[in-house]
């Protein structure tokens, strides 16, 4: 087990290095220059600025400095806000995105398991049809439409009741988080519902379920102890990629709900060609995702002994 | 396996004699069906998949034949009809060109009376107002509102102030739309204090048009026979217009071209590349396979949307460019590994099959094995992957365009149209509704078709849903 964990972590580090290199190469091929134009009015100022950011050195040297700094966890200074370190920006905005992401993943996983189990219980009956129809809707309608509709519904609800049930946009309190998290998790929840349903139906015909029935266990006990527990496993497997999809898919929701998350900041940085912020954010996100996937895989090994034995 | 006993008998010459021809025995065999015939038969029984197929065909017709039928330039602005919804009143009355008002003449049917009143029919050219003097007032303030004014503190937008001795008339020319307006006036006393009373009047503005405008807008009416007071119809927009007065239907068609171009071409390219890559890795195996798959793992680990945005920047969208090609390249660069992994797995499985070994024993070359056995046997899975790749590509395009990182304006795509419409969602919901509906229908159709294809083509995945 320890060897496996070590191997996975080493692989993860290698992957992060690849992401860092890809980002570095990509950013150094961007047309345009963040230091030219109104920022550097003459050649001397431009040279000074380039020296400050180390852009006057050869590319390989820049790359080594970049890797070295990154290993020490230093992502440099922002190009557009010269008094701000990229680390500060990440420290300020990432918790917002992470909170939103965790809430959305929790919501998607719980909802997916619940609805999936329900549809399998009511297979080919009305609740199954209704939920599966909603699932198809959830997969097919883009999240910005859900976000817009959610806001619209909330505005109407608030004005109908005369009190602010939930705030329509912004960030700060728990009430701000509910609607964006719901919207963000909706697509993943639809996907997980489908997965859970097929997994439940597959488990239903398994030998151990027949054995449990033969032993005379109550249907409730069979459902909770045998069927549900085994059917949840595939859902856990895809949770890693789901976390990745949700955290990086947060841009849209952050934009619509005016949430000061890292996704929105990233889009802004890209528009302003803020090299260091773009590189820092990408590598940080990449590392976060890589290790999230590893973590989920390890958890999976822990809850499913069959995987651990391999 | 047990060996059954075969009775041994010596062969005689009679055994080798021809038998007399027998009458044809009834042949009880089903007509042989090929894999694809079988798949098609299965697909045809799946109603959802079939309906989706028709929707996709309709969508392709809409995209490519639509612009031939609805010949409207998607970039043309109709400034008379900005952000109008579908099915609005398009009537306009032909009138004389506007002439300045002296503030005293009254249109027929209007009398000067007490309070605030209209001096002529309110039109989109002008609304003429008159009011009578209020005792003790030093100046008046005129307001315009879109809603009935009932509260003196909420009378709308102040239009102008008038001192008491001066004129007591006003001609409103400011951006008049064919709808009801409410004008109110308040008076201020000698101490600059607002008096408690206010007067209000509603003006139901009708749309008017001059002869010159009819001529310049090419409305398709015979100008020579047109007379003052006639009714003409403004340009028809079946689905309304957007915030710049561009025809929604034409823009949806133009957007469909962008969305389907990316949605179909990108999956085609990256699935093809993935197939080649995965087939090579799976077929060659060993060290090469491991190296190739590690590279694929690296690409998978890149945060997808972040790198999509990054690539958009790296390729750069110059002035006048639409940004479609960078998005296509970025999608292909980032999306191929999933197909490659799948195909590699399939190829490795098929490589060990008995029929492949048999073909190899019979002297089949590598090329023969690949093109005769491996690719046809993976084609079903590839087709399913392709069908599911289309909606995700369309989604990606819509997301990127929505956050302003996709196609550059004025290029229309469903995502960018949704983005533009979001700001005015509450007042002009149709601008968001139509592109969102198109995205949803397209994604839905491809998803359902993919489900159907998977059920029909892949025996192992059958009944997995």
mmCIF file of C-alpha atoms in Angstrom, chain A residues 42-288:
data_model
loop_
_atom_site.group_PDB
_atom_site.id
_atom_site.type_symbol
_atom_site.label_atom_id
_atom_site.label_comp_id
_atom_site.label_asym_id
_atom_site.label_seq_id
_atom_site.Cartn_x
_atom_site.Cartn_y
_atom_site.Cartn_z
ATOM 1 C CA UNK A 42 10.511 54.382 -23.278
ATOM 2 C CA UNK A 43 13.180 51.778 -23.891
ATOM 3 C CA UNK A 44 14.955 52.321 -20.565
ATOM 4 C CA UNK A 45 11.785 51.783 -18.554
ATOM 5 C CA UNK A 46 10.945 48.718 -20.588
ATOM 6 C CA UNK A 47 14.423 47.283 -19.984
ATOM 7 C CA UNK A 48 14.063 47.921 -16.260
ATOM 8 C CA UNK A 49 10.684 46.249 -16.166
ATOM 9 C CA UNK A 50 11.968 43.264 -18.096
ATOM 10 C CA UNK A 51 14.856 42.935 -15.683
ATOM 11 C CA UNK A 52 12.439 43.068 -12.750
ATOM 12 C CA UNK A 53 10.493 40.128 -14.123
ATOM 13 C CA UNK A 54 13.595 38.339 -15.389
ATOM 14 C CA UNK A 55 12.450 38.550 -18.984
ATOM 15 C CA UNK A 56 15.856 39.727 -20.203
ATOM 16 C CA UNK A 57 17.471 36.355 -19.519
ATOM 17 C CA UNK A 58 17.668 33.467 -22.009
ATOM 18 C CA UNK A 59 14.637 31.190 -22.148
ATOM 19 C CA UNK A 60 16.307 28.155 -20.542
ATOM 20 C CA UNK A 61 17.522 30.253 -17.632
ATOM 21 C CA UNK A 62 14.072 31.742 -17.198
ATOM 22 C CA UNK A 63 12.644 28.240 -17.197
ATOM 23 C CA UNK A 64 15.046 27.050 -14.494
ATOM 24 C CA UNK A 65 14.363 30.101 -12.337
ATOM 25 C CA UNK A 66 10.663 29.565 -12.841
ATOM 26 C CA UNK A 67 10.861 25.899 -11.801
ATOM 27 C CA UNK A 68 13.029 26.748 -8.819
ATOM 28 C CA UNK A 69 10.657 29.446 -7.603
ATOM 29 C CA UNK A 70 7.703 27.183 -8.140
ATOM 30 C CA UNK A 71 9.267 24.450 -6.027
ATOM 31 C CA UNK A 72 9.640 26.958 -3.241
ATOM 32 C CA UNK A 73 5.996 27.841 -3.743
ATOM 33 C CA UNK A 74 6.740 31.306 -5.079
ATOM 34 C CA UNK A 75 4.701 32.250 -8.140
ATOM 35 C CA UNK A 76 6.097 35.768 -8.496
ATOM 36 C CA UNK A 77 4.519 39.197 -8.674
ATOM 37 C CA UNK A 78 1.482 40.161 -10.714
ATOM 38 C CA UNK A 79 2.171 42.101 -13.896
ATOM 39 C CA UNK A 80 -0.856 44.328 -13.654
ATOM 40 C CA UNK A 81 -0.914 44.931 -9.915
ATOM 41 C CA UNK A 82 2.751 45.320 -9.148
ATOM 42 C CA UNK A 83 2.353 45.392 -5.411
ATOM 43 C CA UNK A 84 0.580 42.046 -5.293
ATOM 44 C CA UNK A 85 2.109 38.617 -5.178
ATOM 45 C CA UNK A 86 0.421 35.807 -7.079
ATOM 46 C CA UNK A 87 0.448 33.818 -3.845
ATOM 47 C CA UNK A 88 -1.645 36.517 -2.179
ATOM 48 C CA UNK A 89 -4.120 36.409 -5.038
ATOM 49 C CA UNK A 90 -4.438 32.641 -4.810
ATOM 50 C CA UNK A 91 -4.677 32.790 -1.030
ATOM 51 C CA UNK A 92 -7.452 35.328 -1.269
ATOM 52 C CA UNK A 93 -9.532 33.902 -4.095
ATOM 53 C CA UNK A 94 -8.965 30.156 -4.001
ATOM 54 C CA UNK A 95 -10.792 29.516 -0.699
ATOM 55 C CA UNK A 96 -13.888 31.050 -2.285
ATOM 56 C CA UNK A 97 -13.692 28.741 -5.303
ATOM 57 C CA UNK A 98 -12.851 25.759 -3.133
ATOM 58 C CA UNK A 99 -15.794 26.375 -0.785
ATOM 59 C CA UNK A 100 -18.109 26.669 -3.729
ATOM 60 C CA UNK A 101 -16.602 23.567 -5.341
ATOM 61 C CA UNK A 102 -16.800 21.435 -2.191
ATOM 62 C CA UNK A 103 -20.410 22.450 -1.638
ATOM 63 C CA UNK A 104 -21.252 21.683 -5.264
ATOM 64 C CA UNK A 105 -19.508 18.302 -5.206
ATOM 65 C CA UNK A 106 -21.220 17.359 -1.933
ATOM 66 C CA UNK A 107 -24.537 18.393 -3.341
ATOM 67 C CA UNK A 108 -23.929 16.549 -6.625
ATOM 68 C CA UNK A 109 -22.764 13.349 -4.939
ATOM 69 C CA UNK A 110 -25.543 13.208 -2.352
ATOM 70 C CA UNK A 111 -28.186 14.148 -4.894
ATOM 71 C CA UNK A 112 -26.850 11.724 -7.476
ATOM 72 C CA UNK A 113 -26.791 8.803 -5.039
ATOM 73 C CA UNK A 114 -30.249 9.620 -3.680
ATOM 74 C CA UNK A 115 -31.948 10.106 -7.041
ATOM 75 C CA UNK A 116 -30.133 7.191 -8.625
ATOM 76 C CA UNK A 117 -31.213 4.856 -5.825
ATOM 77 C CA UNK A 118 -34.762 6.163 -6.056
ATOM 78 C CA UNK A 119 -35.033 5.611 -9.801
ATOM 79 C CA UNK A 120 -33.754 2.062 -9.465
ATOM 80 C CA UNK A 121 -36.344 1.381 -6.743
ATOM 81 C CA UNK A 122 -39.132 2.688 -8.965
ATOM 82 C CA UNK A 123 -37.728 1.225 -12.155
ATOM 83 C CA UNK A 124 -40.013 1.743 -15.182
ATOM 84 C CA UNK A 125 -42.594 3.519 -13.088
ATOM 85 C CA UNK A 126 -43.581 7.162 -12.912
ATOM 86 C CA UNK A 127 -40.899 8.457 -10.478
ATOM 87 C CA UNK A 128 -38.218 6.766 -12.593
ATOM 88 C CA UNK A 129 -39.470 8.419 -15.776
ATOM 89 C CA UNK A 130 -39.791 11.830 -14.158
ATOM 90 C CA UNK A 131 -36.329 11.754 -12.610
ATOM 91 C CA UNK A 132 -34.682 10.397 -15.740
ATOM 92 C CA UNK A 133 -36.347 13.123 -17.786
ATOM 93 C CA UNK A 134 -34.951 15.731 -15.390
ATOM 94 C CA UNK A 135 -31.552 14.054 -15.612
ATOM 95 C CA UNK A 136 -31.534 14.365 -19.399
ATOM 96 C CA UNK A 137 -32.518 17.998 -18.990
ATOM 97 C CA UNK A 138 -29.693 18.491 -16.500
ATOM 98 C CA UNK A 139 -27.172 17.005 -18.916
ATOM 99 C CA UNK A 140 -28.403 18.958 -21.930
ATOM 100 C CA UNK A 141 -28.981 22.463 -20.594
ATOM 101 C CA UNK A 142 -25.808 24.529 -20.180
ATOM 102 C CA UNK A 143 -25.065 25.707 -16.655
ATOM 103 C CA UNK A 144 -25.271 29.395 -17.555
ATOM 104 C CA UNK A 145 -28.910 28.897 -18.430
ATOM 105 C CA UNK A 146 -29.541 27.238 -15.082
ATOM 106 C CA UNK A 147 -27.684 30.077 -13.413
ATOM 107 C CA UNK A 148 -29.789 32.682 -15.200
ATOM 108 C CA UNK A 149 -33.027 30.841 -14.540
ATOM 109 C CA UNK A 150 -32.075 30.322 -10.906
ATOM 110 C CA UNK A 151 -31.444 34.029 -10.466
ATOM 111 C CA UNK A 152 -34.689 34.871 -12.210
ATOM 112 C CA UNK A 153 -36.642 32.491 -10.003
ATOM 113 C CA UNK A 154 -34.969 33.905 -6.931
ATOM 114 C CA UNK A 155 -35.746 37.484 -7.881
ATOM 115 C CA UNK A 156 -39.388 36.592 -8.366
ATOM 116 C CA UNK A 157 -39.512 34.606 -5.152
ATOM 117 C CA UNK A 158 -37.917 37.420 -3.181
ATOM 118 C CA UNK A 159 -40.289 40.017 -4.549
ATOM 119 C CA UNK A 160 -43.279 37.717 -4.115
ATOM 120 C CA UNK A 161 -42.595 37.066 -0.448
ATOM 121 C CA UNK A 162 -41.450 40.613 0.173
ATOM 122 C CA UNK A 163 -38.360 39.377 2.021
ATOM 123 C CA UNK A 164 -34.966 38.355 0.710
ATOM 124 C CA UNK A 165 -35.051 34.573 0.989
ATOM 125 C CA UNK A 166 -31.639 34.178 -0.596
ATOM 126 C CA UNK A 167 -29.359 36.841 -2.086
ATOM 127 C CA UNK A 168 -29.296 36.844 -5.894
ATOM 128 C CA UNK A 169 -25.570 37.435 -6.294
ATOM 129 C CA UNK A 170 -22.438 38.182 -4.341
ATOM 130 C CA UNK A 171 -20.459 36.334 -1.728
ATOM 131 C CA UNK A 172 -19.912 36.349 2.015
ATOM 132 C CA UNK A 173 -22.463 34.348 3.932
ATOM 133 C CA UNK A 174 -23.745 30.812 3.681
ATOM 134 C CA UNK A 175 -26.936 32.051 2.053
ATOM 135 C CA UNK A 176 -24.851 33.419 -0.826
ATOM 136 C CA UNK A 177 -23.417 29.993 -1.507
ATOM 137 C CA UNK A 178 -26.542 27.882 -1.807
ATOM 138 C CA UNK A 179 -27.829 28.799 -5.248
ATOM 139 C CA UNK A 180 -24.428 28.944 -7.020
ATOM 140 C CA UNK A 181 -23.457 25.576 -5.521
ATOM 141 C CA UNK A 182 -26.761 24.082 -6.636
ATOM 142 C CA UNK A 183 -26.306 25.394 -10.165
ATOM 143 C CA UNK A 184 -22.661 24.331 -10.313
ATOM 144 C CA UNK A 185 -23.431 20.821 -9.117
ATOM 145 C CA UNK A 186 -26.496 20.246 -11.241
ATOM 146 C CA UNK A 187 -24.805 18.834 -14.359
ATOM 147 C CA UNK A 188 -22.595 16.502 -12.334
ATOM 148 C CA UNK A 189 -25.560 15.444 -10.249
ATOM 149 C CA UNK A 190 -27.472 14.463 -13.386
ATOM 150 C CA UNK A 191 -24.497 12.455 -14.578
ATOM 151 C CA UNK A 192 -24.044 10.747 -11.209
ATOM 152 C CA UNK A 193 -27.758 9.929 -11.023
ATOM 153 C CA UNK A 194 -27.495 8.057 -14.293
ATOM 154 C CA UNK A 195 -24.394 6.247 -13.172
ATOM 155 C CA UNK A 196 -25.927 5.342 -9.817
ATOM 156 C CA UNK A 197 -29.069 4.023 -11.464
ATOM 157 C CA UNK A 198 -27.240 1.682 -13.830
ATOM 158 C CA UNK A 199 -24.934 0.590 -11.036
ATOM 159 C CA UNK A 200 -27.922 -0.160 -8.753
ATOM 160 C CA UNK A 201 -29.605 -2.195 -11.472
ATOM 161 C CA UNK A 202 -26.411 -4.142 -12.053
ATOM 162 C CA UNK A 203 -25.942 -4.906 -8.361
ATOM 163 C CA UNK A 204 -29.567 -5.989 -8.035
ATOM 164 C CA UNK A 205 -28.862 -9.200 -9.932
ATOM 165 C CA UNK A 206 -25.627 -10.009 -8.085
ATOM 166 C CA UNK A 207 -25.150 -13.316 -6.287
ATOM 167 C CA UNK A 208 -24.712 -11.778 -2.859
ATOM 168 C CA UNK A 209 -28.108 -10.099 -3.146
ATOM 169 C CA UNK A 210 -29.664 -13.469 -3.901
ATOM 170 C CA UNK A 211 -27.836 -14.937 -0.931
ATOM 171 C CA UNK A 212 -29.056 -12.141 1.300
ATOM 172 C CA UNK A 213 -32.602 -12.753 0.154
ATOM 173 C CA UNK A 214 -32.207 -16.479 0.736
ATOM 174 C CA UNK A 215 -30.940 -15.788 4.251
ATOM 175 C CA UNK A 216 -34.247 -14.014 4.845
ATOM 176 C CA UNK A 217 -32.961 -10.504 5.426
ATOM 177 C CA UNK A 218 -35.527 -7.728 5.292
ATOM 178 C CA UNK A 219 -35.709 -5.804 1.975
ATOM 179 C CA UNK A 220 -34.687 -2.619 3.794
ATOM 180 C CA UNK A 221 -31.558 -4.239 5.158
ATOM 181 C CA UNK A 222 -30.690 -5.740 1.774
ATOM 182 C CA UNK A 223 -31.169 -2.341 0.187
ATOM 183 C CA UNK A 224 -29.085 -0.353 2.643
ATOM 184 C CA UNK A 225 -26.425 -2.868 3.606
ATOM 185 C CA UNK A 226 -25.853 -4.780 0.403
ATOM 186 C CA UNK A 227 -27.209 -3.019 -2.628
ATOM 187 C CA UNK A 228 -26.537 0.625 -1.840
ATOM 188 C CA UNK A 229 -23.052 0.094 -0.457
ATOM 189 C CA UNK A 230 -21.882 -1.828 -3.478
ATOM 190 C CA UNK A 231 -23.615 0.373 -5.993
ATOM 191 C CA UNK A 232 -21.948 3.517 -4.628
ATOM 192 C CA UNK A 233 -18.466 2.335 -5.632
ATOM 193 C CA UNK A 234 -18.538 3.412 -9.314
ATOM 194 C CA UNK A 235 -19.846 6.796 -8.201
ATOM 195 C CA UNK A 236 -16.809 7.212 -5.968
ATOM 196 C CA UNK A 237 -14.509 6.360 -8.893
ATOM 197 C CA UNK A 238 -15.765 9.205 -11.022
ATOM 198 C CA UNK A 239 -15.754 11.641 -8.100
ATOM 199 C CA UNK A 240 -12.126 12.573 -8.819
ATOM 200 C CA UNK A 241 -12.762 13.729 -12.381
ATOM 201 C CA UNK A 242 -16.037 15.257 -11.166
ATOM 202 C CA UNK A 243 -14.189 17.432 -8.666
ATOM 203 C CA UNK A 244 -11.876 18.492 -11.485
ATOM 204 C CA UNK A 245 -14.795 19.344 -13.741
ATOM 205 C CA UNK A 246 -16.607 21.273 -11.045
ATOM 206 C CA UNK A 247 -13.674 23.334 -9.788
ATOM 207 C CA UNK A 248 -12.534 24.371 -13.231
ATOM 208 C CA UNK A 249 -16.121 24.698 -14.455
ATOM 209 C CA UNK A 250 -16.696 27.315 -11.798
ATOM 210 C CA UNK A 251 -15.874 30.226 -14.148
ATOM 211 C CA UNK A 252 -19.354 30.497 -15.507
ATOM 212 C CA UNK A 253 -21.116 30.366 -12.171
ATOM 213 C CA UNK A 254 -18.605 32.767 -10.623
ATOM 214 C CA UNK A 255 -19.206 35.164 -13.500
ATOM 215 C CA UNK A 256 -22.994 35.041 -13.363
ATOM 216 C CA UNK A 257 -23.246 35.273 -9.582
ATOM 217 C CA UNK A 258 -20.438 37.830 -9.188
ATOM 218 C CA UNK A 259 -18.438 35.554 -6.895
ATOM 219 C CA UNK A 260 -14.839 36.672 -6.267
ATOM 220 C CA UNK A 261 -13.365 33.224 -6.973
ATOM 221 C CA UNK A 262 -10.103 32.232 -8.610
ATOM 222 C CA UNK A 263 -11.864 31.219 -11.833
ATOM 223 C CA UNK A 264 -13.170 34.692 -12.422
ATOM 224 C CA UNK A 265 -9.793 36.130 -11.518
ATOM 225 C CA UNK A 266 -8.141 33.793 -14.008
ATOM 226 C CA UNK A 267 -10.375 34.973 -16.846
ATOM 227 C CA UNK A 268 -9.580 38.562 -15.918
ATOM 228 C CA UNK A 269 -5.853 37.819 -15.822
ATOM 229 C CA UNK A 270 -6.030 36.216 -19.261
ATOM 230 C CA UNK A 271 -7.776 39.259 -20.663
ATOM 231 C CA UNK A 272 -5.063 41.499 -19.229
ATOM 232 C CA UNK A 273 -2.221 39.140 -20.234
ATOM 233 C CA UNK A 274 -1.023 38.966 -16.644
ATOM 234 C CA UNK A 275 1.656 36.289 -17.251
ATOM 235 C CA UNK A 276 2.599 35.445 -13.714
ATOM 236 C CA UNK A 277 -0.966 35.241 -12.484
ATOM 237 C CA UNK A 278 -1.962 33.013 -15.414
ATOM 238 C CA UNK A 279 0.995 30.693 -14.901
ATOM 239 C CA UNK A 280 0.615 30.578 -11.145
ATOM 240 C CA UNK A 281 -3.105 29.926 -11.251
ATOM 241 C CA UNK A 282 -2.818 27.230 -13.909
ATOM 242 C CA UNK A 283 -0.057 25.355 -12.132
ATOM 243 C CA UNK A 284 -1.811 25.705 -8.798
ATOM 244 C CA UNK A 285 -5.101 24.441 -10.209
ATOM 245 C CA UNK A 286 -3.341 21.642 -12.081
ATOM 246 C CA UNK A 287 -1.545 20.490 -8.930
ATOM 247 C CA UNK A 288 -4.754 20.716 -6.946
#
